[in-house]
Protein backbone atom coordinates (compact mmCIF):
# COMPACT_ATOMS: atom_id res chain seq x y z
CA UNK A 1 36.14 -5.35 31.48
CA UNK A 2 35.20 -8.84 28.75
CA UNK A 3 36.33 -8.02 25.08
CA UNK A 4 35.73 -10.77 23.59
CA UNK A 5 33.19 -12.05 21.02
CA UNK A 6 30.47 -14.22 21.69
CA UNK A 7 28.71 -16.73 19.31
CA UNK A 8 24.95 -15.46 20.14
CA UNK A 9 22.82 -18.10 19.99
CA UNK A 10 19.86 -18.55 16.67
CA UNK A 11 16.84 -17.81 16.93
CA UNK A 12 13.96 -19.97 17.06
CA UNK A 13 11.75 -18.71 14.72
CA UNK A 14 9.34 -19.98 12.37
CA UNK A 15 9.00 -20.25 8.65
CA UNK A 16 5.83 -17.53 9.56
CA UNK A 17 8.31 -15.48 12.45
CA UNK A 18 11.03 -14.99 9.77
CA UNK A 19 9.44 -13.95 6.39
CA UNK A 20 7.49 -11.21 9.01
CA UNK A 21 10.81 -10.59 10.32
CA UNK A 22 11.64 -9.62 6.87
CA UNK A 23 8.61 -7.93 5.64
CA UNK A 24 8.77 -5.20 8.56
CA UNK A 25 12.70 -5.06 7.65
CA UNK A 26 12.13 -3.91 4.66
CA UNK A 27 8.67 -1.68 4.79
CA UNK A 28 12.00 -0.33 8.55
CA UNK A 29 14.27 0.89 5.01
CA UNK A 30 11.27 1.88 2.93
CA UNK A 31 10.89 4.40 4.97
CA UNK A 32 13.53 5.65 6.11
CA UNK A 33 14.69 5.93 2.22
CA UNK A 34 11.42 8.36 2.21
CA UNK A 35 12.72 10.58 5.03
CA UNK A 36 15.85 10.29 3.24
CA UNK A 37 13.56 11.58 -0.03
CA UNK A 38 11.24 13.91 1.37
CA UNK A 39 14.00 15.62 3.22
CA UNK A 40 16.46 15.57 -0.37
CA UNK A 41 13.16 17.98 -1.70
CA UNK A 42 11.32 14.77 -3.31
CA UNK A 43 7.95 13.87 -2.70
CA UNK A 44 6.80 9.42 -2.97
CA UNK A 45 4.00 8.28 -3.12
CA UNK A 46 3.61 4.29 -2.53
CA UNK A 47 1.06 3.07 -4.64
CA UNK A 48 -0.59 -0.48 -4.68
CA UNK A 49 0.23 -2.06 -8.29
CA UNK A 50 -1.37 -5.51 -7.32
CA UNK A 51 -1.94 -7.76 -5.31
CA UNK A 52 -0.10 -11.29 -4.55
CA UNK A 53 -2.70 -14.28 -3.83
CA UNK A 54 -2.05 -17.70 -2.62
CA UNK A 55 -4.85 -19.24 -4.00
CA UNK A 56 -5.31 -20.58 0.12
CA UNK A 57 -6.86 -17.14 1.91
CA UNK A 58 -3.07 -15.50 1.90
CA UNK A 59 -2.97 -12.10 -0.08
CA UNK A 60 0.22 -9.12 0.48
CA UNK A 61 0.05 -5.56 -1.96
CA UNK A 62 2.85 -4.66 -4.42
CA UNK A 63 3.95 -1.30 -4.54
CA UNK A 64 5.83 1.28 -6.20
CA UNK A 65 7.14 4.56 -5.41
CA UNK A 66 5.21 7.80 -7.21
CA UNK A 67 8.28 9.89 -7.23
CA UNK A 68 7.74 13.98 -8.00
CA UNK A 69 10.25 16.66 -7.02
CA UNK A 70 9.42 20.25 -5.43
CA UNK A 71 8.33 21.82 -8.27
CA UNK A 72 11.52 24.53 -7.88
CA UNK A 73 14.02 22.16 -8.72
CA UNK A 74 11.96 20.98 -11.69
CA UNK A 75 12.91 24.35 -12.91
CA UNK A 76 16.54 24.37 -12.88
């Protein structure tokens, strides 16, 4: 069994594919953060605050989190 590290060939992704992967990775990390917050007794709601347009027909929602602690945690 070899323990030698080897370079991984670079993926030949287009800029579009890299952009999609960046969004998917960020959403995955956000979902994990939401799960950790909920497990800690915090409620999280994602709210669209704006929509970004490129002027050529593409758009994306921009979100913020609304965070609320459980009522028992707020009383302490």
